[in-house]
């Protein structure tokens, strides 16, 4: 595991974007595994900036996202598909038909997850997976549990996540209660993994996940077993290691 220390959020975003750029330049038809959340937004902004300058070409790139809320369509502004369109896909020359997010509108969980596993296999697996890190060590929607989850699966969201999301929806019925997520096995099969972490509030979990025991109670700790992981963090997030 390699740890790259950035000074601040902007610097972290540039460094992470540099690694992704190198991947796209070295393999223009690569498969990028992408994440939502607040941490990668600056990374996507930086990639867009370099694309606009003519330094990056996404026309050959395929992407697969980590996760999606079950029940939300891609035009719902709370969906992860909408997030990706807004922050990256609509701003660069990626072929949208080659950008994959689990199908939130598929009510049959087994089908949604099976379809997504097939897509990942058909595109040839993930070359570079970008990850954020949850405060409890989650990656994707793989929450602390007794065992490491495997491939794409459906998770029940915790009540605190449901409550936190409630403000974005008209009624409680509209708030997603479940999500589809890549599993730990899928994530671990990526050839390269880049984790972005920012802010003092991530300092404890960075230490626990990357320097503590490997346990399903801290899902990101499994990344210690991967042979090509880069953690790009700002000084605050890396302040306890
Ligand atoms: C996003 C995802 C989540 C986030 C994590 C960190 O697709 O699956 O695991 O990466 O919750 O989120 P932020 O970056 O908002 O701290």
PDB file of C-alpha atoms and ligand atoms in Angstrom:
ATOM      1  CA  UNK A   1       0.000   0.000   0.000  1.00  0.00           C
ATOM      2  CA  UNK A   2       1.299   3.372  -0.981  1.00  0.00           C
ATOM      3  CA  UNK A   3       0.231   6.521   0.881  1.00  0.00           C
ATOM      4  CA  UNK A   4       0.477   9.830  -0.945  1.00  0.00           C
ATOM      5  CA  UNK A   5       0.268  12.895   1.250  1.00  0.00           C
ATOM      6  CA  UNK A   6      -1.353  15.984  -0.217  1.00  0.00           C
ATOM      7  CA  UNK A   7      -1.437  19.361   1.433  1.00  0.00           C
ATOM      8  CA  UNK A   8      -5.159  20.023   1.133  1.00  0.00           C
ATOM      9  CA  UNK A   9      -8.323  18.937  -0.687  1.00  0.00           C
ATOM     10  CA  UNK A  10      -7.338  20.652  -3.944  1.00  0.00           C
ATOM     11  CA  UNK A  11      -3.911  19.035  -3.904  1.00  0.00           C
ATOM     12  CA  UNK A  12      -5.437  15.623  -3.077  1.00  0.00           C
ATOM     13  CA  UNK A  13      -7.840  16.027  -6.007  1.00  0.00           C
ATOM     14  CA  UNK A  14      -5.021  16.918  -8.419  1.00  0.00           C
ATOM     15  CA  UNK A  15      -2.872  14.004  -7.309  1.00  0.00           C
ATOM     16  CA  UNK A  16      -5.728  11.513  -7.599  1.00  0.00           C
ATOM     17  CA  UNK A  17      -6.694  12.957 -10.996  1.00  0.00           C
ATOM     18  CA  UNK A  18      -3.079  12.592 -12.106  1.00  0.00           C
ATOM     19  CA  UNK A  19      -3.142   8.874 -11.334  1.00  0.00           C
ATOM     20  CA  UNK A  20      -6.432   8.433 -13.202  1.00  0.00           C
ATOM     21  CA  UNK A  21      -5.094  10.477 -16.133  1.00  0.00           C
ATOM     22  CA  UNK A  22      -2.018   8.275 -16.325  1.00  0.00           C
ATOM     23  CA  UNK A  23      -4.299   5.240 -16.473  1.00  0.00           C
ATOM     24  CA  UNK A  24      -6.356   6.737 -19.323  1.00  0.00           C
ATOM     25  CA  UNK A  25      -3.234   7.783 -21.242  1.00  0.00           C
ATOM     26  CA  UNK A  26      -1.488   4.427 -20.787  1.00  0.00           C
ATOM     27  CA  UNK A  27      -4.627   2.441 -21.686  1.00  0.00           C
ATOM     28  CA  UNK A  28      -7.151   4.579 -23.598  1.00  0.00           C
ATOM     29  CA  UNK A  29      -9.701   1.729 -23.589  1.00  0.00           C
ATOM     30  CA  UNK A  30      -9.398   1.130 -19.851  1.00  0.00           C
ATOM     31  CA  UNK A  31     -12.233   0.342 -17.444  1.00  0.00           C
ATOM     32  CA  UNK A  32     -12.514   2.859 -14.619  1.00  0.00           C
ATOM     33  CA  UNK A  33     -14.392   1.923 -11.456  1.00  0.00           C
ATOM     34  CA  UNK A  34     -15.887   5.128 -10.082  1.00  0.00           C
ATOM     35  CA  UNK A  35     -17.334   6.366  -6.809  1.00  0.00           C
ATOM     36  CA  UNK A  36     -19.783   9.060  -5.761  1.00  0.00           C
ATOM     37  CA  UNK A  37     -19.721  11.012  -2.484  1.00  0.00           C
ATOM     38  CA  UNK A  38     -18.188  14.367  -1.676  1.00  0.00           C
ATOM     39  CA  UNK A  39     -14.516  13.345  -1.706  1.00  0.00           C
ATOM     40  CA  UNK A  40     -14.066  12.569  -5.441  1.00  0.00           C
ATOM     41  CA  UNK A  41     -15.880  15.691  -6.695  1.00  0.00           C
ATOM     42  CA  UNK A  42     -12.642  17.695  -6.885  1.00  0.00           C
ATOM     43  CA  UNK A  43     -10.944  14.811  -8.683  1.00  0.00           C
ATOM     44  CA  UNK A  44     -13.699  14.783 -11.312  1.00  0.00           C
ATOM     45  CA  UNK A  45     -13.485  18.595 -11.649  1.00  0.00           C
ATOM     46  CA  UNK A  46      -9.758  18.303 -12.265  1.00  0.00           C
ATOM     47  CA  UNK A  47     -10.220  15.587 -14.891  1.00  0.00           C
ATOM     48  CA  UNK A  48     -12.811  17.769 -16.646  1.00  0.00           C
ATOM     49  CA  UNK A  49     -10.384  20.700 -16.622  1.00  0.00           C
ATOM     50  CA  UNK A  50      -7.626  18.632 -18.223  1.00  0.00           C
ATOM     51  CA  UNK A  51     -10.101  17.209 -20.751  1.00  0.00           C
ATOM     52  CA  UNK A  52     -11.145  20.760 -21.716  1.00  0.00           C
ATOM     53  CA  UNK A  53      -7.494  21.709 -22.156  1.00  0.00           C
ATOM     54  CA  UNK A  54      -7.143  18.833 -24.607  1.00  0.00           C
ATOM     55  CA  UNK A  55      -4.893  16.752 -22.362  1.00  0.00           C
ATOM     56  CA  UNK A  56      -7.316  13.860 -21.835  1.00  0.00           C
ATOM     57  CA  UNK A  57      -9.500  11.773 -24.117  1.00  0.00           C
ATOM     58  CA  UNK A  58     -12.258   9.623 -22.578  1.00  0.00           C
ATOM     59  CA  UNK A  59     -13.672   8.364 -25.889  1.00  0.00           C
ATOM     60  CA  UNK A  60     -12.326   4.837 -25.385  1.00  0.00           C
ATOM     61  CA  UNK A  61     -13.023   4.595 -21.656  1.00  0.00           C
ATOM     62  CA  UNK A  62     -15.639   2.328 -20.053  1.00  0.00           C
ATOM     63  CA  UNK A  63     -16.790   2.988 -16.504  1.00  0.00           C
ATOM     64  CA  UNK A  64     -18.538   0.947 -13.847  1.00  0.00           C
ATOM     65  CA  UNK A  65     -19.777   2.638 -10.705  1.00  0.00           C
ATOM     66  CA  UNK A  66     -19.693   1.146  -7.257  1.00  0.00           C
ATOM     67  CA  UNK A  67     -23.294   1.519  -6.248  1.00  0.00           C
ATOM     68  CA  UNK A  68     -26.816   2.874  -6.737  1.00  0.00           C
ATOM     69  CA  UNK A  69     -29.966   3.309  -4.652  1.00  0.00           C
ATOM     70  CA  UNK A  70     -32.622   0.716  -5.356  1.00  0.00           C
ATOM     71  CA  UNK A  71     -35.806   2.372  -6.618  1.00  0.00           C
ATOM     72  CA  UNK A  72     -34.271   5.547  -8.039  1.00  0.00           C
ATOM     73  CA  UNK A  73     -34.182   6.334 -11.735  1.00  0.00           C
ATOM     74  CA  UNK A  74     -31.182   7.989 -13.328  1.00  0.00           C
ATOM     75  CA  UNK A  75     -33.008  11.295 -13.679  1.00  0.00           C
ATOM     76  CA  UNK A  76     -33.722  11.511  -9.949  1.00  0.00           C
ATOM     77  CA  UNK A  77     -31.208  14.059  -8.685  1.00  0.00           C
ATOM     78  CA  UNK A  78     -30.455  11.855  -5.658  1.00  0.00           C
ATOM     79  CA  UNK A  79     -29.417   8.898  -7.796  1.00  0.00           C
ATOM     80  CA  UNK A  80     -25.771   8.044  -8.250  1.00  0.00           C
ATOM     81  CA  UNK A  81     -26.306   7.907 -12.036  1.00  0.00           C
ATOM     82  CA  UNK A  82     -27.424  11.540 -11.888  1.00  0.00           C
ATOM     83  CA  UNK A  83     -24.374  12.414  -9.759  1.00  0.00           C
ATOM     84  CA  UNK A  84     -21.996  10.827 -12.253  1.00  0.00           C
ATOM     85  CA  UNK A  85     -23.664  12.489 -15.235  1.00  0.00           C
ATOM     86  CA  UNK A  86     -23.487  15.869 -13.542  1.00  0.00           C
ATOM     87  CA  UNK A  87     -19.963  15.674 -12.153  1.00  0.00           C
ATOM     88  CA  UNK A  88     -18.214  13.817 -14.955  1.00  0.00           C
ATOM     89  CA  UNK A  89     -19.979  12.042 -17.815  1.00  0.00           C
ATOM     90  CA  UNK A  90     -21.843  15.055 -19.240  1.00  0.00           C
ATOM     91  CA  UNK A  91     -18.679  17.158 -19.094  1.00  0.00           C
ATOM     92  CA  UNK A  92     -16.231  14.917 -20.999  1.00  0.00           C
ATOM     93  CA  UNK A  93     -16.300  12.905 -24.226  1.00  0.00           C
ATOM     94  CA  UNK A  94     -16.989   9.525 -22.631  1.00  0.00           C
ATOM     95  CA  UNK A  95     -19.437   7.322 -24.567  1.00  0.00           C
ATOM     96  CA  UNK A  96     -22.448   7.304 -22.207  1.00  0.00           C
ATOM     97  CA  UNK A  97     -23.492   3.857 -23.447  1.00  0.00           C
ATOM     98  CA  UNK A  98     -20.258   2.551 -21.915  1.00  0.00           C
ATOM     99  CA  UNK A  99     -20.887   4.074 -18.472  1.00  0.00           C
ATOM    100  CA  UNK A 100     -22.475   1.542 -16.141  1.00  0.00           C
ATOM    101  CA  UNK A 101     -24.201   2.045 -12.798  1.00  0.00           C
ATOM    102  CA  UNK A 102     -26.295  -0.685 -11.124  1.00  0.00           C
ATOM    103  CA  UNK A 103     -29.869  -0.452 -12.377  1.00  0.00           C
ATOM    104  CA  UNK A 104     -31.798   1.162  -9.524  1.00  0.00           C
ATOM    105  CA  UNK A 105     -35.085   0.599 -11.316  1.00  0.00           C
ATOM    106  CA  UNK A 106     -34.691  -3.187 -11.404  1.00  0.00           C
ATOM    107  CA  UNK A 107     -36.978  -4.379  -8.587  1.00  0.00           C
ATOM    108  CA  UNK A 108     -35.657  -7.935  -8.731  1.00  0.00           C
ATOM    109  CA  UNK A 109     -32.473  -7.700  -6.669  1.00  0.00           C
ATOM    110  CA  UNK A 110     -31.044 -11.007  -7.836  1.00  0.00           C
ATOM    111  CA  UNK A 111     -31.458  -9.927 -11.451  1.00  0.00           C
ATOM    112  CA  UNK A 112     -30.018  -6.433 -10.875  1.00  0.00           C
ATOM    113  CA  UNK A 113     -26.954  -7.863  -9.138  1.00  0.00           C
ATOM    114  CA  UNK A 114     -26.483 -10.745 -11.572  1.00  0.00           C
ATOM    115  CA  UNK A 115     -26.738  -8.353 -14.522  1.00  0.00           C
ATOM    116  CA  UNK A 116     -24.150  -6.055 -12.978  1.00  0.00           C
ATOM    117  CA  UNK A 117     -21.696  -8.873 -12.267  1.00  0.00           C
ATOM    118  CA  UNK A 118     -22.090  -9.955 -15.894  1.00  0.00           C
ATOM    119  CA  UNK A 119     -21.406  -6.423 -17.158  1.00  0.00           C
ATOM    120  CA  UNK A 120     -18.223  -6.187 -15.089  1.00  0.00           C
ATOM    121  CA  UNK A 121     -17.069  -9.554 -16.424  1.00  0.00           C
ATOM    122  CA  UNK A 122     -17.976  -8.645 -20.019  1.00  0.00           C
ATOM    123  CA  UNK A 123     -16.013  -5.385 -19.967  1.00  0.00           C
ATOM    124  CA  UNK A 124     -13.025  -7.392 -18.768  1.00  0.00           C
ATOM    125  CA  UNK A 125     -12.868  -6.279 -15.134  1.00  0.00           C
ATOM    126  CA  UNK A 126     -11.794  -3.001 -13.607  1.00  0.00           C
ATOM    127  CA  UNK A 127      -8.367  -1.528 -14.367  1.00  0.00           C
ATOM    128  CA  UNK A 128      -8.513   1.239 -11.786  1.00  0.00           C
ATOM    129  CA  UNK A 129     -11.078   1.522  -9.000  1.00  0.00           C
ATOM    130  CA  UNK A 130     -11.548   4.874  -7.269  1.00  0.00           C
ATOM    131  CA  UNK A 131     -12.887   4.642  -3.708  1.00  0.00           C
ATOM    132  CA  UNK A 132     -13.988   6.978  -0.963  1.00  0.00           C
ATOM    133  CA  UNK A 133     -13.905   5.841   2.663  1.00  0.00           C
ATOM    134  CA  UNK A 134     -16.897   5.935   5.012  1.00  0.00           C
ATOM    135  CA  UNK A 135     -16.467   7.048   8.625  1.00  0.00           C
ATOM    136  CA  UNK A 136     -17.164   3.475   9.745  1.00  0.00           C
ATOM    137  CA  UNK A 137     -14.760   2.024   7.194  1.00  0.00           C
ATOM    138  CA  UNK A 138     -17.351   1.226   4.552  1.00  0.00           C
ATOM    139  CA  UNK A 139     -16.400   1.079   0.890  1.00  0.00           C
ATOM    140  CA  UNK A 140     -19.214   1.209  -1.626  1.00  0.00           C
ATOM    141  CA  UNK A 141     -22.206   0.226   0.500  1.00  0.00           C
ATOM    142  CA  UNK A 142     -20.259  -2.593   2.149  1.00  0.00           C
ATOM    143  CA  UNK A 143     -20.989  -1.788   5.780  1.00  0.00           C
ATOM    144  CA  UNK A 144     -19.273  -3.329   8.821  1.00  0.00           C
ATOM    145  CA  UNK A 145     -20.478  -6.907   9.218  1.00  0.00           C
ATOM    146  CA  UNK A 146     -19.499 -10.391  10.284  1.00  0.00           C
ATOM    147  CA  UNK A 147     -18.122 -11.451   6.902  1.00  0.00           C
ATOM    148  CA  UNK A 148     -16.668  -9.807   3.818  1.00  0.00           C
ATOM    149  CA  UNK A 149     -19.456  -9.558   1.215  1.00  0.00           C
ATOM    150  CA  UNK A 150     -18.637 -10.925  -2.191  1.00  0.00           C
ATOM    151  CA  UNK A 151     -19.947  -9.712  -5.520  1.00  0.00           C
ATOM    152  CA  UNK A 152     -22.690  -7.196  -6.320  1.00  0.00           C
ATOM    153  CA  UNK A 153     -25.474  -7.502  -3.758  1.00  0.00           C
ATOM    154  CA  UNK A 154     -28.441  -5.639  -2.344  1.00  0.00           C
ATOM    155  CA  UNK A 155     -28.024  -4.000   1.065  1.00  0.00           C
ATOM    156  CA  UNK A 156     -30.558  -2.663   3.542  1.00  0.00           C
ATOM    157  CA  UNK A 157     -29.607   0.906   4.374  1.00  0.00           C
ATOM    158  CA  UNK A 158     -29.155   1.711   8.045  1.00  0.00           C
ATOM    159  CA  UNK A 159     -31.842   3.813   9.697  1.00  0.00           C
ATOM    160  CA  UNK A 160     -29.336   6.656  10.144  1.00  0.00           C
ATOM    161  CA  UNK A 161     -28.622   6.711   6.383  1.00  0.00           C
ATOM    162  CA  UNK A 162     -32.362   6.641   5.615  1.00  0.00           C
ATOM    163  CA  UNK A 163     -32.993   9.476   8.096  1.00  0.00           C
ATOM    164  CA  UNK A 164     -30.096  11.533   6.707  1.00  0.00           C
ATOM    165  CA  UNK A 165     -31.425  11.143   3.153  1.00  0.00           C
ATOM    166  CA  UNK A 166     -35.021  11.965   4.110  1.00  0.00           C
ATOM    167  CA  UNK A 167     -34.537  15.709   3.631  1.00  0.00           C
ATOM    168  CA  UNK A 168     -33.988  15.202  -0.106  1.00  0.00           C
ATOM    169  CA  UNK A 169     -37.354  13.499  -0.695  1.00  0.00           C
ATOM    170  CA  UNK A 170     -40.969  14.647  -0.600  1.00  0.00           C
ATOM    171  CA  UNK A 171     -42.205  11.781   1.582  1.00  0.00           C
ATOM    172  CA  UNK A 172     -40.653   9.049   3.729  1.00  0.00           C
ATOM    173  CA  UNK A 173     -41.999   6.470   1.253  1.00  0.00           C
ATOM    174  CA  UNK A 174     -39.831   7.965  -1.479  1.00  0.00           C
ATOM    175  CA  UNK A 175     -36.604   7.635   0.532  1.00  0.00           C
ATOM    176  CA  UNK A 176     -34.582   4.617  -0.666  1.00  0.00           C
ATOM    177  CA  UNK A 177     -34.356   1.810   1.892  1.00  0.00           C
ATOM    178  CA  UNK A 178     -31.947  -0.375  -0.067  1.00  0.00           C
ATOM    179  CA  UNK A 179     -29.032  -0.064  -2.458  1.00  0.00           C
ATOM    180  CA  UNK A 180     -27.128  -2.223  -4.913  1.00  0.00           C
ATOM    181  CA  UNK A 181     -23.380  -2.280  -4.408  1.00  0.00           C
ATOM    182  CA  UNK A 182     -20.317  -4.006  -5.763  1.00  0.00           C
ATOM    183  CA  UNK A 183     -19.022  -6.428  -3.158  1.00  0.00           C
ATOM    184  CA  UNK A 184     -15.611  -6.686  -1.565  1.00  0.00           C
ATOM    185  CA  UNK A 185     -14.588  -9.463  -3.947  1.00  0.00           C
ATOM    186  CA  UNK A 186     -15.464  -7.306  -6.958  1.00  0.00           C
ATOM    187  CA  UNK A 187     -13.551  -4.359  -5.537  1.00  0.00           C
ATOM    188  CA  UNK A 188     -10.534  -6.512  -4.680  1.00  0.00           C
ATOM    189  CA  UNK A 189     -10.404  -7.834  -8.250  1.00  0.00           C
ATOM    190  CA  UNK A 190      -9.643  -4.350  -9.627  1.00  0.00           C
ATOM    191  CA  UNK A 191      -6.071  -4.242 -10.893  1.00  0.00           C
ATOM    192  CA  UNK A 192      -5.357  -0.936  -9.180  1.00  0.00           C
ATOM    193  CA  UNK A 193      -7.218   0.837  -6.368  1.00  0.00           C
ATOM    194  CA  UNK A 194      -7.038   4.533  -5.515  1.00  0.00           C
ATOM    195  CA  UNK A 195      -8.617   5.662  -2.247  1.00  0.00           C
ATOM    196  CA  UNK A 196      -9.247   9.366  -1.714  1.00  0.00           C
ATOM    197  CA  UNK A 197      -9.583  10.709   1.826  1.00  0.00           C
ATOM    198  CA  UNK A 198      -9.933  14.259   3.012  1.00  0.00           C
ATOM    199  CA  UNK A 199     -10.539  16.037   6.289  1.00  0.00           C
ATOM    200  CA  UNK A 200      -9.780  15.530   9.960  1.00  0.00           C
ATOM    201  CA  UNK A 201     -13.015  13.603  10.440  1.00  0.00           C
ATOM    202  CA  UNK A 202     -11.461  10.762   8.393  1.00  0.00           C
ATOM    203  CA  UNK A 203      -8.181  10.629  10.362  1.00  0.00           C
ATOM    204  CA  UNK A 204      -9.271   7.937  12.849  1.00  0.00           C
ATOM    205  CA  UNK A 205     -10.762   5.619  10.261  1.00  0.00           C
ATOM    206  CA  UNK A 206      -7.735   6.021   7.962  1.00  0.00           C
ATOM    207  CA  UNK A 207      -5.542   4.770  10.804  1.00  0.00           C
ATOM    208  CA  UNK A 208      -7.901   1.949  11.734  1.00  0.00           C
ATOM    209  CA  UNK A 209      -8.533   0.774   8.162  1.00  0.00           C
ATOM    210  CA  UNK A 210      -4.987   0.865   6.841  1.00  0.00           C
ATOM    211  CA  UNK A 211      -2.903   0.255   9.970  1.00  0.00           C
ATOM    212  CA  UNK A 212      -5.280  -1.790  12.144  1.00  0.00           C
ATOM    213  CA  UNK A 213      -6.340  -5.432  11.994  1.00  0.00           C
ATOM    214  CA  UNK A 214      -7.986  -6.760   8.838  1.00  0.00           C
ATOM    215  CA  UNK A 215     -11.581  -7.408   9.794  1.00  0.00           C
ATOM    216  CA  UNK A 216     -15.047  -7.269   8.181  1.00  0.00           C
ATOM    217  CA  UNK A 217     -15.928  -4.880  11.029  1.00  0.00           C
ATOM    218  CA  UNK A 218     -13.803  -2.354   9.100  1.00  0.00           C
ATOM    219  CA  UNK A 219     -14.517  -3.291   5.463  1.00  0.00           C
ATOM    220  CA  UNK A 220     -11.756  -1.069   3.987  1.00  0.00           C
ATOM    221  CA  UNK A 221      -9.150  -2.945   6.045  1.00  0.00           C
ATOM    222  CA  UNK A 222      -9.293  -5.709   3.427  1.00  0.00           C
ATOM    223  CA  UNK A 223      -7.517  -3.318   1.057  1.00  0.00           C
ATOM    224  CA  UNK A 224      -4.302  -4.046   2.995  1.00  0.00           C
ATOM    225  CA  UNK A 225      -4.305  -7.396   1.178  1.00  0.00           C
ATOM    226  CA  UNK A 226      -4.443  -5.870  -2.314  1.00  0.00           C
ATOM    227  CA  UNK A 227      -1.124  -5.567  -4.134  1.00  0.00           C
ATOM    228  CA  UNK A 228      -1.702  -2.185  -5.777  1.00  0.00           C
ATOM    229  CA  UNK A 229      -3.486   0.299  -3.532  1.00  0.00           C
ATOM    230  CA  UNK A 230      -2.713   4.002  -3.416  1.00  0.00           C
ATOM    231  CA  UNK A 231      -4.264   6.122  -0.678  1.00  0.00           C
ATOM    232  CA  UNK A 232      -4.267   9.805  -1.589  1.00  0.00           C
ATOM    233  CA  UNK A 233      -5.085  11.886   1.444  1.00  0.00           C
ATOM    234  CA  UNK A 234      -4.803  15.453   2.552  1.00  0.00           C
ATOM    235  CA  UNK A 235      -2.727  16.332   5.601  1.00  0.00           C
ATOM    236  CA  UNK A 236      -5.769  16.385   7.894  1.00  0.00           C
ATOM    237  CA  UNK A 237      -6.979  12.899   6.892  1.00  0.00           C
ATOM    238  CA  UNK A 238      -3.461  11.488   7.279  1.00  0.00           C
ATOM    239  CA  UNK A 239      -2.729  13.322  10.521  1.00  0.00           C
ATOM    240  CA  UNK A 240      -2.993  10.226  12.757  1.00  0.00           C
ATOM    241  CA  UNK A 241      -0.705   7.891  10.811  1.00  0.00           C
TER     242      UNK A 241
HETATM  243  C1  LIG B   1     -19.814   6.257  -3.007  1.00  0.00           C
HETATM  244  C2  LIG B   1     -19.695   5.249  -1.972  1.00  0.00           C
HETATM  245  C3  LIG B   1     -19.376   5.543  -0.546  1.00  0.00           C
HETATM  246  C4  LIG B   1     -18.497   6.779  -0.320  1.00  0.00           C
HETATM  247  C5  LIG B   1     -18.198   6.973   1.171  1.00  0.00           C
HETATM  248  C6  LIG B   1     -17.404   8.232   1.436  1.00  0.00           C
HETATM  249  O1  LIG B   1     -20.134   5.694  -4.266  1.00  0.00           O
HETATM  250  O2  LIG B   1     -19.892   4.134  -2.288  1.00  0.00           O
HETATM  251  O3  LIG B   1     -18.760   4.413   0.001  1.00  0.00           O
HETATM  252  O4  LIG B   1     -17.304   6.635  -1.029  1.00  0.00           O
HETATM  253  O5  LIG B   1     -19.403   7.040   1.871  1.00  0.00           O
HETATM  254  O6  LIG B   1     -18.193   9.329   1.114  1.00  0.00           O
HETATM  255  P1  LIG B   1     -17.623  10.818   1.148  1.00  0.00           P
HETATM  256  O7  LIG B   1     -16.651  10.932   0.025  1.00  0.00           O
HETATM  257  O8  LIG B   1     -18.850  11.675   0.897  1.00  0.00           O
HETATM  258  O9  LIG B   1     -16.999  11.017   2.482  1.00  0.00           O
END
